[in-house]
Structure formats: C-alpha cells, structure tokens
GROMACS .gro file of C-alpha atoms in nm:
model
  486
    1UNK     CA    1   7.926  13.122  10.102
    2UNK     CA    2   7.944  12.735  10.110
    3UNK     CA    3   7.977  12.553  10.426
    4UNK     CA    4   8.117  12.212  10.387
    5UNK     CA    5   8.099  11.920  10.653
    6UNK     CA    6   8.385  11.746  10.807
    7UNK     CA    7   8.448  11.410  10.687
    8UNK     CA    8   8.486  11.124  10.912
    9UNK     CA    9   8.717  10.841  10.812
   10UNK     CA   10   8.685  10.516  10.977
   11UNK     CA   11   8.943  10.265  10.828
   12UNK     CA   12   8.703   9.968  10.984
   13UNK     CA   13   8.410  10.077  10.740
   14UNK     CA   14   8.569   9.910  10.449
   15UNK     CA   15   8.917   9.806  10.352
   16UNK     CA   16   8.862   9.951   9.980
   17UNK     CA   17   9.182  10.043   9.843
   18UNK     CA   18   9.253  10.241   9.525
   19UNK     CA   19   9.181  10.076   9.223
   20UNK     CA   20   9.405  10.287   8.973
   21UNK     CA   21   9.571  10.613   8.993
   22UNK     CA   22   9.846  10.777   8.799
   23UNK     CA   23   9.897  10.467   8.567
   24UNK     CA   24   9.889  10.489   8.183
   25UNK     CA   25   9.593  10.364   8.150
   26UNK     CA   26   9.399  10.589   8.374
   27UNK     CA   27   9.496  10.924   8.162
   28UNK     CA   28   9.236  10.839   7.897
   29UNK     CA   29   9.117  11.176   7.731
   30UNK     CA   30   8.808  11.260   7.571
   31UNK     CA   31   8.836  11.544   7.296
   32UNK     CA   32   8.524  11.731   7.156
   33UNK     CA   33   8.506  12.072   6.943
   34UNK     CA   34   8.574  12.389   7.157
   35UNK     CA   35   8.283  12.611   7.279
   36UNK     CA   36   8.345  12.970   7.169
   37UNK     CA   37   8.414  13.263   7.382
   38UNK     CA   38   8.504  13.055   7.689
   39UNK     CA   39   8.657  13.209   7.979
   40UNK     CA   40   9.003  13.239   8.004
   41UNK     CA   41   9.202  13.051   8.293
   42UNK     CA   42   9.265  13.405   8.497
   43UNK     CA   43   8.861  13.448   8.485
   44UNK     CA   44   8.681  13.543   8.826
   45UNK     CA   45   8.517  13.260   8.989
   46UNK     CA   46   8.295  13.242   9.254
   47UNK     CA   47   8.054  12.938   9.393
   48UNK     CA   48   8.285  12.672   9.425
   49UNK     CA   49   8.170  12.329   9.614
   50UNK     CA   50   7.849  12.309   9.448
   51UNK     CA   51   7.614  12.243   9.172
   52UNK     CA   52   7.690  12.589   9.028
   53UNK     CA   53   8.003  12.764   8.978
   54UNK     CA   54   7.995  13.128   8.841
   55UNK     CA   55   8.298  13.166   8.587
   56UNK     CA   56   8.341  13.520   8.420
   57UNK     CA   57   8.023  13.593   8.216
   58UNK     CA   58   7.921  13.231   8.254
   59UNK     CA   59   7.751  13.010   8.504
   60UNK     CA   60   7.866  12.638   8.470
   61UNK     CA   61   7.650  12.378   8.627
   62UNK     CA   62   7.520  12.020   8.668
   63UNK     CA   63   7.229  11.967   8.436
   64UNK     CA   64   7.031  11.789   8.691
   65UNK     CA   65   7.092  11.462   8.912
   66UNK     CA   66   7.049  11.158   8.724
   67UNK     CA   67   7.172  10.907   8.962
   68UNK     CA   68   7.464  10.648   8.973
   69UNK     CA   69   7.309  10.401   8.723
   70UNK     CA   70   7.254  10.670   8.450
   71UNK     CA   71   7.383  10.650   8.081
   72UNK     CA   72   7.732  10.772   8.093
   73UNK     CA   73   7.893  10.728   7.747
   74UNK     CA   74   8.078  11.027   7.676
   75UNK     CA   75   7.901  11.290   7.407
   76UNK     CA   76   7.553  11.144   7.452
   77UNK     CA   77   7.501  11.267   7.823
   78UNK     CA   78   7.246  11.503   7.879
   79UNK     CA   79   7.095  11.465   8.240
   80UNK     CA   80   7.374  11.497   8.478
   81UNK     CA   81   7.602  11.677   8.231
   82UNK     CA   82   7.789  11.990   8.287
   83UNK     CA   83   7.621  12.277   8.103
   84UNK     CA   84   7.682  12.647   8.093
   85UNK     CA   85   7.464  12.965   8.022
   86UNK     CA   86   7.503  13.354   8.027
   87UNK     CA   87   7.331  13.590   8.241
   88UNK     CA   88   7.052  13.821   8.164
   89UNK     CA   89   7.061  14.199   8.190
   90UNK     CA   90   6.914  14.177   8.553
   91UNK     CA   91   7.167  13.919   8.657
   92UNK     CA   92   6.993  13.614   8.644
   93UNK     CA   93   7.108  13.294   8.440
   94UNK     CA   94   6.957  13.235   8.104
   95UNK     CA   95   6.833  12.907   7.987
   96UNK     CA   96   6.806  12.986   7.627
   97UNK     CA   97   7.177  13.021   7.618
   98UNK     CA   98   7.268  12.684   7.749
   99UNK     CA   99   7.508  12.481   7.584
  100UNK     CA  100   7.717  12.124   7.707
  101UNK     CA  101   8.047  12.143   7.797
  102UNK     CA  102   8.102  11.808   7.945
  103UNK     CA  103   7.866  11.561   7.823
  104UNK     CA  104   7.943  11.285   8.131
  105UNK     CA  105   7.728  11.196   8.402
  106UNK     CA  106   7.815  11.407   8.704
  107UNK     CA  107   7.740  11.217   9.039
  108UNK     CA  108   7.893  11.156   9.386
  109UNK     CA  109   7.721  11.072   9.742
  110UNK     CA  110   7.923  11.313   9.935
  111UNK     CA  111   7.825  11.680   9.983
  112UNK     CA  112   8.159  11.770   9.988
  113UNK     CA  113   8.237  11.642   9.621
  114UNK     CA  114   8.118  11.879   9.347
  115UNK     CA  115   8.199  12.094   9.118
  116UNK     CA  116   8.535  12.300   9.145
  117UNK     CA  117   8.685  12.528   8.887
  118UNK     CA  118   9.042  12.618   8.931
  119UNK     CA  119   9.312  12.762   8.686
  120UNK     CA  120   9.095  12.703   8.353
  121UNK     CA  121   8.976  12.363   8.464
  122UNK     CA  122   8.669  12.186   8.588
  123UNK     CA  123   8.711  11.905   8.867
  124UNK     CA  124   8.434  11.670   8.884
  125UNK     CA  125   8.365  11.305   8.963
  126UNK     CA  126   8.152  11.042   8.761
  127UNK     CA  127   8.044  10.691   8.760
  128UNK     CA  128   8.306  10.467   8.584
  129UNK     CA  129   8.188  10.381   8.218
  130UNK     CA  130   8.409  10.039   8.250
  131UNK     CA  131   8.254   9.708   8.243
  132UNK     CA  132   8.321   9.390   8.443
  133UNK     CA  133   8.370   9.056   8.285
  134UNK     CA  134   8.042   8.993   8.262
  135UNK     CA  135   7.955   9.293   8.080
  136UNK     CA  136   7.805   9.489   8.362
  137UNK     CA  137   7.873   9.876   8.408
  138UNK     CA  138   8.097   9.907   8.666
  139UNK     CA  139   7.901  10.211   8.819
  140UNK     CA  140   7.969  10.162   9.181
  141UNK     CA  141   8.340  10.284   9.135
  142UNK     CA  142   8.414  10.660   9.094
  143UNK     CA  143   8.640  10.842   8.868
  144UNK     CA  144   8.786  11.189   8.927
  145UNK     CA  145   8.812  11.395   8.594
  146UNK     CA  146   8.872  11.728   8.493
  147UNK     CA  147   8.806  11.919   8.185
  148UNK     CA  148   8.898  12.242   8.012
  149UNK     CA  149   8.628  12.512   8.049
  150UNK     CA  150   8.565  12.515   7.675
  151UNK     CA  151   8.503  12.132   7.694
  152UNK     CA  152   8.735  12.044   7.424
  153UNK     CA  153   8.955  11.798   7.662
  154UNK     CA  154   8.857  11.593   7.955
  155UNK     CA  155   9.065  11.369   8.132
  156UNK     CA  156   9.081  11.126   8.383
  157UNK     CA  157   9.262  11.184   8.713
  158UNK     CA  158   9.201  10.898   8.906
  159UNK     CA  159   9.008  10.584   8.962
  160UNK     CA  160   8.846  10.469   9.302
  161UNK     CA  161   8.665  10.144   9.392
  162UNK     CA  162   8.397  10.344   9.549
  163UNK     CA  163   8.274  10.727   9.629
  164UNK     CA  164   8.425  10.761   9.993
  165UNK     CA  165   8.729  10.933   9.895
  166UNK     CA  166   8.669  11.320   9.952
  167UNK     CA  167   8.894  11.570   9.807
  168UNK     CA  168   9.055  11.931   9.803
  169UNK     CA  169   9.168  12.082   9.506
  170UNK     CA  170   9.410  12.360   9.485
  171UNK     CA  171   9.573  12.539   9.206
  172UNK     CA  172   9.855  12.250   9.173
  173UNK     CA  173   9.744  11.970   9.384
  174UNK     CA  174   9.467  11.758   9.486
  175UNK     CA  175   9.444  11.642   9.861
  176UNK     CA  176   9.234  11.338   9.926
  177UNK     CA  177   9.114  11.119  10.207
  178UNK     CA  178   8.998  10.748  10.139
  179UNK     CA  179   8.824  10.463  10.305
  180UNK     CA  180   9.118  10.327  10.430
  181UNK     CA  181   9.204  10.610  10.623
  182UNK     CA  182   9.487  10.722  10.408
  183UNK     CA  183   9.571  11.086  10.329
  184UNK     CA  184   9.685  11.112   9.962
  185UNK     CA  185   9.838  11.405   9.745
  186UNK     CA  186   9.765  11.397   9.356
  187UNK     CA  187  10.013  11.625   9.164
  188UNK     CA  188   9.832  11.818   8.889
  189UNK     CA  189  10.163  11.953   8.738
  190UNK     CA  190  10.285  11.606   8.684
  191UNK     CA  191  10.198  11.458   8.352
  192UNK     CA  192  10.044  11.111   8.483
  193UNK     CA  193   9.890  11.299   8.794
  194UNK     CA  194  10.146  11.125   9.044
  195UNK     CA  195   9.958  10.974   9.347
  196UNK     CA  196  10.147  10.992   9.666
  197UNK     CA  197  10.098  10.854  10.012
  198UNK     CA  198  10.090  11.101  10.265
  199UNK     CA  199   9.999  10.946  10.571
  200UNK     CA  200   9.778  10.687  10.723
  201UNK     CA  201   9.528  10.612  11.025
  202UNK     CA  202   9.368  10.932  10.986
  203UNK     CA  203   9.005  10.961  11.167
  204UNK     CA  204   8.897  11.287  11.057
  205UNK     CA  205   9.004  11.568  10.826
  206UNK     CA  206   8.872  11.905  10.743
  207UNK     CA  207   8.974  12.179  10.462
  208UNK     CA  208   8.890  12.548  10.433
  209UNK     CA  209   8.599  12.660  10.216
  210UNK     CA  210   8.684  12.749   9.871
  211UNK     CA  211   8.719  13.142   9.836
  212UNK     CA  212   8.663  13.347   9.509
  213UNK     CA  213   9.036  13.474   9.540
  214UNK     CA  214   9.331  13.311   9.571
  215UNK     CA  215   9.498  13.251   9.904
  216UNK     CA  216   9.850  13.116   9.936
  217UNK     CA  217   9.690  12.847  10.223
  218UNK     CA  218   9.418  12.712  10.008
  219UNK     CA  219   9.626  12.340  10.002
  220UNK     CA  220   9.607  12.311  10.389
  221UNK     CA  221   9.446  12.054  10.547
  222UNK     CA  222   9.393  11.948  10.929
  223UNK     CA  223   9.320  11.606  11.044
  224UNK     CA  224   9.348  11.379  11.343
  225UNK     CA  225   9.500  11.091  11.465
  226UNK     CA  226   9.484  10.882  11.774
  227UNK     CA  227   9.790  10.881  11.989
  228UNK     CA  228  10.014  10.590  11.949
  229UNK     CA  229   9.954  10.416  12.298
  230UNK     CA  230   9.671  10.238  12.319
  231UNK     CA  231   9.597  10.340  12.666
  232UNK     CA  232   9.584  10.722  12.559
  233UNK     CA  233   9.279  10.898  12.633
  234UNK     CA  234   9.415  11.233  12.410
  235UNK     CA  235   9.459  11.253  12.034
  236UNK     CA  236   9.669  11.449  11.811
  237UNK     CA  237   9.583  11.753  11.542
  238UNK     CA  238   9.807  11.706  11.230
  239UNK     CA  239   9.856  11.993  10.930
  240UNK     CA  240   9.975  11.922  10.601
  241UNK     CA  241  10.053  12.158  10.344
  242UNK     CA  242  10.043  12.022   9.970
  243UNK     CA  243  10.381  11.951   9.844
  244UNK     CA  244  10.533  11.952  10.231
  245UNK     CA  245  10.556  11.710  10.508
  246UNK     CA  246  10.270  11.644  10.749
  247UNK     CA  247  10.345  11.772  11.135
  248UNK     CA  248  10.153  11.723  11.476
  249UNK     CA  249  10.031  12.075  11.555
  250UNK     CA  250   9.805  12.024  11.850
  251UNK     CA  251   9.916  11.742  12.104
  252UNK     CA  252   9.615  11.700  12.314
  253UNK     CA  253   9.879  11.604  12.621
  254UNK     CA  254  10.228  11.736  12.488
  255UNK     CA  255  10.123  12.090  12.341
  256UNK     CA  256   9.967  12.218  12.677
  257UNK     CA  257  10.172  12.272  12.997
  258UNK     CA  258  10.091  12.014  13.259
  259UNK     CA  259  10.010  12.234  13.536
  260UNK     CA  260   9.710  12.361  13.320
  261UNK     CA  261   9.570  12.011  13.230
  262UNK     CA  262   9.218  11.946  13.408
  263UNK     CA  263   9.351  11.589  13.386
  264UNK     CA  264   9.679  11.405  13.333
  265UNK     CA  265   9.516  11.210  13.029
  266UNK     CA  266   9.490  11.529  12.837
  267UNK     CA  267   9.244  11.660  12.615
  268UNK     CA  268   9.015  11.491  12.347
  269UNK     CA  269   8.965  11.733  12.042
  270UNK     CA  270   8.694  11.696  11.756
  271UNK     CA  271   8.753  11.941  11.455
  272UNK     CA  272   8.476  12.148  11.355
  273UNK     CA  273   8.591  12.336  11.086
  274UNK     CA  274   8.875  12.578  10.930
  275UNK     CA  275   8.809  12.898  10.802
  276UNK     CA  276   9.045  13.184  10.614
  277UNK     CA  277   9.122  13.468  10.825
  278UNK     CA  278   9.326  13.731  10.664
  279UNK     CA  279   9.647  13.537  10.575
  280UNK     CA  280   9.595  13.264  10.819
  281UNK     CA  281   9.360  12.983  10.885
  282UNK     CA  282   9.152  12.985  11.201
  283UNK     CA  283   9.083  12.603  11.305
  284UNK     CA  284   8.765  12.535  11.547
  285UNK     CA  285   8.739  12.235  11.741
  286UNK     CA  286   8.579  12.101  12.052
  287UNK     CA  287   8.771  11.988  12.328
  288UNK     CA  288   8.718  11.782  12.642
  289UNK     CA  289   8.902  11.580  12.901
  290UNK     CA  290   8.873  11.246  13.068
  291UNK     CA  291   8.807  11.405  13.436
  292UNK     CA  292   8.488  11.318  13.630
  293UNK     CA  293   8.348  11.675  13.556
  294UNK     CA  294   8.531  11.716  13.198
  295UNK     CA  295   8.624  12.056  13.293
  296UNK     CA  296   8.773  12.164  12.954
  297UNK     CA  297   8.430  12.089  12.742
  298UNK     CA  298   8.372  12.375  12.526
  299UNK     CA  299   8.442  12.513  12.172
  300UNK     CA  300   8.807  12.662  12.098
  301UNK     CA  301   8.971  12.790  11.816
  302UNK     CA  302   9.327  12.876  11.699
  303UNK     CA  303   9.453  13.114  11.411
  304UNK     CA  304   9.739  12.960  11.248
  305UNK     CA  305   9.994  13.181  11.036
  306UNK     CA  306  10.204  13.088  10.761
  307UNK     CA  307  10.446  12.905  10.992
  308UNK     CA  308  10.128  12.646  11.100
  309UNK     CA  309  10.288  12.665  11.464
  310UNK     CA  310  10.064  12.611  11.758
  311UNK     CA  311  10.131  12.807  12.091
  312UNK     CA  312   9.865  12.680  12.359
  313UNK     CA  313   9.869  13.040  12.534
  314UNK     CA  314   9.706  13.163  12.218
  315UNK     CA  315   9.393  12.959  12.191
  316UNK     CA  316   9.070  13.080  12.211
  317UNK     CA  317   8.811  12.936  12.431
  318UNK     CA  318   8.473  13.049  12.308
  319UNK     CA  319   8.256  12.839  12.562
  320UNK     CA  320   8.253  12.641  12.901
  321UNK     CA  321   8.032  12.333  12.910
  322UNK     CA  322   7.877  12.418  12.563
  323UNK     CA  323   7.951  12.266  12.210
  324UNK     CA  324   7.809  12.313  11.864
  325UNK     CA  325   7.808  12.157  11.562
  326UNK     CA  326   7.922  12.432  11.350
  327UNK     CA  327   8.034  12.810  11.359
  328UNK     CA  328   7.960  13.087  11.122
  329UNK     CA  329   8.224  13.352  11.158
  330UNK     CA  330   8.060  13.732  11.092
  331UNK     CA  331   8.378  13.862  11.164
  332UNK     CA  332   8.655  13.749  11.420
  333UNK     CA  333   8.464  13.887  11.738
  334UNK     CA  334   8.097  13.791  11.618
  335UNK     CA  335   8.012  13.431  11.583
  336UNK     CA  336   7.671  13.239  11.507
  337UNK     CA  337   7.674  12.908  11.652
  338UNK     CA  338   7.446  12.621  11.572
  339UNK     CA  339   7.344  12.305  11.771
  340UNK     CA  340   7.050  12.086  11.723
  341UNK     CA  341   6.786  12.310  11.812
  342UNK     CA  342   6.888  12.678  11.772
  343UNK     CA  343   7.135  12.907  11.636
  344UNK     CA  344   7.287  13.132  11.877
  345UNK     CA  345   7.542  13.407  11.907
  346UNK     CA  346   7.890  13.413  12.032
  347UNK     CA  347   8.044  13.763  12.086
  348UNK     CA  348   8.353  13.911  12.265
  349UNK     CA  349   8.312  14.142  12.530
  350UNK     CA  350   8.615  14.290  12.649
  351UNK     CA  351   8.874  14.012  12.725
  352UNK     CA  352   8.597  13.748  12.754
  353UNK     CA  353   8.321  13.558  12.529
  354UNK     CA  354   7.965  13.571  12.593
  355UNK     CA  355   7.666  13.339  12.455
  356UNK     CA  356   7.321  13.503  12.357
  357UNK     CA  357   7.122  13.214  12.327
  358UNK     CA  358   6.847  13.132  12.095
  359UNK     CA  359   6.826  13.395  11.805
  360UNK     CA  360   6.638  13.121  11.589
  361UNK     CA  361   6.488  12.826  11.786
  362UNK     CA  362   6.384  12.557  11.566
  363UNK     CA  363   6.511  12.190  11.522
  364UNK     CA  364   6.768  12.059  11.274
  365UNK     CA  365   6.840  12.421  11.169
  366UNK     CA  366   7.150  12.500  10.920
  367UNK     CA  367   7.283  12.876  10.812
  368UNK     CA  368   7.253  12.935  10.433
  369UNK     CA  369   7.373  13.283  10.446
  370UNK     CA  370   7.420  13.543  10.739
  371UNK     CA  371   7.546  13.907  10.773
  372UNK     CA  372   7.603  14.148  11.030
  373UNK     CA  373   7.616  14.576  11.053
  374UNK     CA  374   7.740  14.752  11.309
  375UNK     CA  375   7.543  15.068  11.435
  376UNK     CA  376   7.699  15.387  11.561
  377UNK     CA  377   7.739  15.177  11.899
  378UNK     CA  378   7.954  14.896  11.854
  379UNK     CA  379   7.774  14.707  12.104
  380UNK     CA  380   7.465  14.729  11.862
  381UNK     CA  381   7.464  14.484  11.587
  382UNK     CA  382   7.181  14.413  11.324
  383UNK     CA  383   7.182  14.055  11.225
  384UNK     CA  384   7.051  13.928  10.908
  385UNK     CA  385   7.017  13.532  10.892
  386UNK     CA  386   6.877  13.303  10.608
  387UNK     CA  387   6.829  12.951  10.750
  388UNK     CA  388   6.722  12.636  10.633
  389UNK     CA  389   6.454  12.450  10.836
  390UNK     CA  390   6.207  12.170  10.728
  391UNK     CA  391   6.340  12.180  10.374
  392UNK     CA  392   6.258  12.571  10.371
  393UNK     CA  393   6.440  12.871  10.371
  394UNK     CA  394   6.360  13.152  10.590
  395UNK     CA  395   6.502  13.501  10.681
  396UNK     CA  396   6.516  13.660  11.032
  397UNK     CA  397   6.641  14.021  11.070
  398UNK     CA  398   6.689  14.148  11.465
  399UNK     CA  399   6.894  14.432  11.627
  400UNK     CA  400   7.064  14.299  11.928
  401UNK     CA  401   7.237  14.522  12.221
  402UNK     CA  402   7.524  14.316  12.386
  403UNK     CA  403   7.453  14.526  12.669
  404UNK     CA  404   7.118  14.427  12.707
  405UNK     CA  405   7.096  14.024  12.773
  406UNK     CA  406   6.717  14.021  12.797
  407UNK     CA  407   6.556  14.188  12.496
  408UNK     CA  408   6.569  14.134  12.113
  409UNK     CA  409   6.433  14.349  11.832
  410UNK     CA  410   6.301  14.113  11.576
  411UNK     CA  411   6.146  14.178  11.255
  412UNK     CA  412   5.893  13.919  11.136
  413UNK     CA  413   6.036  13.576  10.974
  414UNK     CA  414   6.025  13.573  10.602
  415UNK     CA  415   5.954  13.284  10.416
  416UNK     CA  416   6.216  13.282  10.113
  417UNK     CA  417   6.206  12.926   9.966
  418UNK     CA  418   5.968  12.638   9.977
  419UNK     CA  419   6.043  12.454   9.651
  420UNK     CA  420   6.081  12.027   9.698
  421UNK     CA  421   6.452  11.944   9.647
  422UNK     CA  422   6.680  11.606   9.620
  423UNK     CA  423   6.876  11.545   9.900
  424UNK     CA  424   7.051  11.234   9.755
  425UNK     CA  425   7.382  11.434   9.711
  426UNK     CA  426   7.353  11.771   9.679
  427UNK     CA  427   7.041  11.993   9.853
  428UNK     CA  428   7.071  12.402   9.834
  429UNK     CA  429   7.379  12.563   9.666
  430UNK     CA  430   7.392  12.928   9.715
  431UNK     CA  431   7.579  13.140   9.432
  432UNK     CA  432   7.575  13.487   9.495
  433UNK     CA  433   7.207  13.541   9.653
  434UNK     CA  434   7.062  13.278   9.397
  435UNK     CA  435   6.950  12.919   9.513
  436UNK     CA  436   7.023  12.636   9.267
  437UNK     CA  437   6.911  12.284   9.346
  438UNK     CA  438   6.765  11.961   9.192
  439UNK     CA  439   6.362  11.989   9.163
  440UNK     CA  440   6.239  11.672   9.335
  441UNK     CA  441   5.913  11.783   9.183
  442UNK     CA  442   6.049  11.766   8.830
  443UNK     CA  443   6.244  11.479   8.790
  444UNK     CA  444   6.541  11.624   9.001
  445UNK     CA  445   6.650  11.857   8.699
  446UNK     CA  446   6.820  12.194   8.824
  447UNK     CA  447   6.622  12.495   8.882
  448UNK     CA  448   6.682  12.813   9.066
  449UNK     CA  449   6.516  13.108   9.246
  450UNK     CA  450   6.672  13.458   9.302
  451UNK     CA  451   6.641  13.525   9.661
  452UNK     CA  452   6.673  13.896   9.586
  453UNK     CA  453   6.355  13.870   9.372
  454UNK     CA  454   6.141  13.718   9.633
  455UNK     CA  455   5.860  13.912   9.809
  456UNK     CA  456   5.763  13.730  10.094
  457UNK     CA  457   5.419  13.861  10.066
  458UNK     CA  458   5.376  13.712   9.697
  459UNK     CA  459   5.412  13.326   9.683
  460UNK     CA  460   5.456  13.329   9.316
  461UNK     CA  461   5.785  13.518   9.338
  462UNK     CA  462   5.896  13.200   9.495
  463UNK     CA  463   5.837  12.973   9.243
  464UNK     CA  464   6.155  12.832   9.094
  465UNK     CA  465   6.267  12.869   8.711
  466UNK     CA  466   6.420  12.592   8.507
  467UNK     CA  467   6.779  12.631   8.458
  468UNK     CA  468   6.878  12.332   8.248
  469UNK     CA  469   6.805  12.140   7.966
  470UNK     CA  470   6.530  11.841   7.953
  471UNK     CA  471   6.639  11.501   7.824
  472UNK     CA  472   6.449  11.330   7.575
  473UNK     CA  473   6.365  11.054   7.866
  474UNK     CA  474   6.247  11.314   8.100
  475UNK     CA  475   6.010  11.477   7.849
  476UNK     CA  476   5.833  11.124   7.770
  477UNK     CA  477   5.837  11.074   8.180
  478UNK     CA  478   5.670  11.389   8.207
  479UNK     CA  479   5.414  11.359   7.912
  480UNK     CA  480   5.359  11.033   8.029
  481UNK     CA  481   5.290  11.145   8.399
  482UNK     CA  482   5.038  11.419   8.225
  483UNK     CA  483   4.832  11.151   8.079
  484UNK     CA  484   4.811  10.962   8.398
  485UNK     CA  485   4.668  11.241   8.569
  486UNK     CA  486   4.424  11.322   8.315
   0.00000   0.00000   0.00000
C-alpha cells in the first residue's frame, strides 16, 4: 500500500493561475511506433502512485531522476523517461528487457504526483518543452500528460505555470487543486479535456490511495473550507464526487447538536486521510475546540457510504487529548498510529478504544508496510511492521495481548534496507514487496531491492540492483568519477 500525504493549498502562497487548459493548442500529440505485446486496458494494475507500477506482465517505471532542467526533447530522453521491463521467473524485474515507452523527462516536486495507470493510459507530469521570448526553456512550468501503454500516442492534458497543482486520476476524470486554492475537474472523456472550476477557497484536500481494483468511490475527494463568518472558529468539510456537485458534509458547528458541543464556537477539523473500507470511504481527521481545556481534542473517523451523508451519532472517536499525524488501518478495529517519535497501537475493546503506546519508539518514523494476524484468541495478535527511520527500513515483529497492558513479546529488529536514496521528489516506493528508489550513490538512477530476498544476517543480500538504463551522460560521469578516484 502506498500512503500519500494531504496537500495543503494556501491562496497566499502565490497567485499563480492556470496557464492553459483544454485549449486547442494544449492537445499536442507525440507519436511513435507502438511497442509489441503491450498489456490491454483491462490488465491488472498494482502500485499506482509512485515511480513504478505493475501492469499485467510488465513493470512500468521512471528511469531515474533527471531533474527539472534536464533535456526533454521527445524521442531523445533516456534518463527520466518512462520505461518498462518484464519479470523473471522468480518475480523480479528483468533489466535486460528494458524498453522505452515515453521518451519524456518525468518530473515533479510533490510526492503525490507520480505515475498513475488507468484504463490503458499512463498519466504523468513533465517540465514544459516550450521556450520564452528569449529562447529560454520554460522548465518551471508543469505539463500533465498521458500515454498509451504501448507508447504510440502521448498527449497533453493540461499546462500549468508551476508544480503546485496536486491531482487525482480516476477512470473518467482528473480532480486537482491549484495554488490559487481552486478545485478543478478535467473531463477525460471530452476531446479537448474540458476543465471546470468546481470550488474556491479550498484550504486542504485529501483523496483515497489508489487501489488495485476499481471502486465506485475512487473519484471522491474531501476538502476543508473556512466558515463564511470572519469571526467563526469552526471550519467545514466538503465532499465532491467527480461529475457531481460539491456539498458540505461536516460543519464543525451545524452538524452537531448544540447541547453536545464543548464550546459554543464548534469544532476545528484537520484532515488526516481517507481510505476505502468495503463499499465506503472512511475519513480520518483530528478535531479540537476553542474552549480553555479543548475537551474535544483527539483523532476521529467517519465511514461514508454512497450517499456521502454525515450523522454525528455515528462518528468514531479513537483518542482523547492525543493526536497523530497518520493512521494505518490493519482492519476496522485495529490501527497503527504514527506521531513524531513513535508508532502506537489503537484497538477496539468492547465499546471503547484503547491505545497501546510505543510499539516502535524512534524519531521521524513512518510506516512502509504493516500486517496483522490473529491467534486463536482474538485478543492476541501478531504484528509485523516495516518502518522507515533515518533513511533505512527496519522490520519488527511482535505479539501483543490486548488484555496485558504491560508486556510485549518482541522479536529482534531486523535491518532490511540501507541504500542511499534521493528525496528531491519521490523517496521509497513499495510495489508488492519490492522497494524501488532513485539511488543517490549512482547519479539518481533507479534501483530495487526485493525485501523477500533479504537475509538480515547477510549484508550482501541488501545490495540494490539496477533496474533502468544509464544515459550516455551518466556513463561519462561515472567514468570520469572513477578516473578521479584513481
């Protein structure tokens, strides 16, 4: 599972506006010979939202991080291009089968904007290949594009004056928020990719992670807006399903019975994430109030069904006085919660929720992957957590008894990954149980480590393997570097 971060969009950052969208000049197409044996539009897809995506029998990936100002002439790009490989019999990507799909420099600055493959198209962003009146490349401008899986047709969807827009691709639409705090919809079914302004004054928004299977609510986004009154201390959560109309679903003042409010000013909400749960979407958020004791401070969630209606009585409160930066749902009643210096365990016991603190206690920790298995007793669970700390990946396994608040049965912590990787844009990308990354030790070319093949007692098993193709420039740089070292 790939976890995203919520994008905050503040209008005061810049007043940059959309340069060109859905105009005749924006639909320039780039054509080349189709690659043979390409997956069909119905091929199984996994790993959307990173630098590598598995599609049928192929792995599509970004061939290294070239940066904003790298060469970007269509047909000539190697580093930063979209390539694909087949898999070996043991399930690893086979670099010897690499072939170029889209010879454009794929680039962005936001980890939320990366490769997405839907309905037979690859969606990506690239620096503009246009020039200003002085002949200087306009690489500070972003172009949103898509290509067929066989690479035969690449076309421009929209052009922007910077890289701040964050977007979500669904089967028929793209929803995005730009630096002017505007929510927009691009209709992928229209010939000229019609762009429509949906709402304004959006302070932050969140979308569900991409899933391997189609979900009828994949094109739903939640976002925050301030209340209309300048004196209000509450805010409002809105929901928008692509093609419909936005609506307020959680009013921090009006959605709750007045007698239940701890303060007359209502609640201030902060969005954490939204995840698929069955046929619904579970929105996670923190909530507080303006009272002297801020009695409402905590982490909450609400499960929305297809009606996208909110009922305060069904709101779930996980914590009192404690907040977290992210949640990882093991299932609907067991959650890993991450704060600045630990991973905690929140679990339902009876009708209440309890916290088991400090399963992992390190600073700047994030979860790469996690799983849970239950024993014969539902109160005893085994957790396996792969987490990132100090640019390394560790695995910890532990047995936890929900009735025992004192003891944990830990296995030793295992080091799974310690290669150096670039964080200028995308950091670590997990597809299946293989980690892909831009190797900062090798000029930010793309490498991989299959975590299933790592033996924690053997450092050599952690050595990363090259996936992509070196550009001629990188080969020269490496040769020159080797000569200097001698």
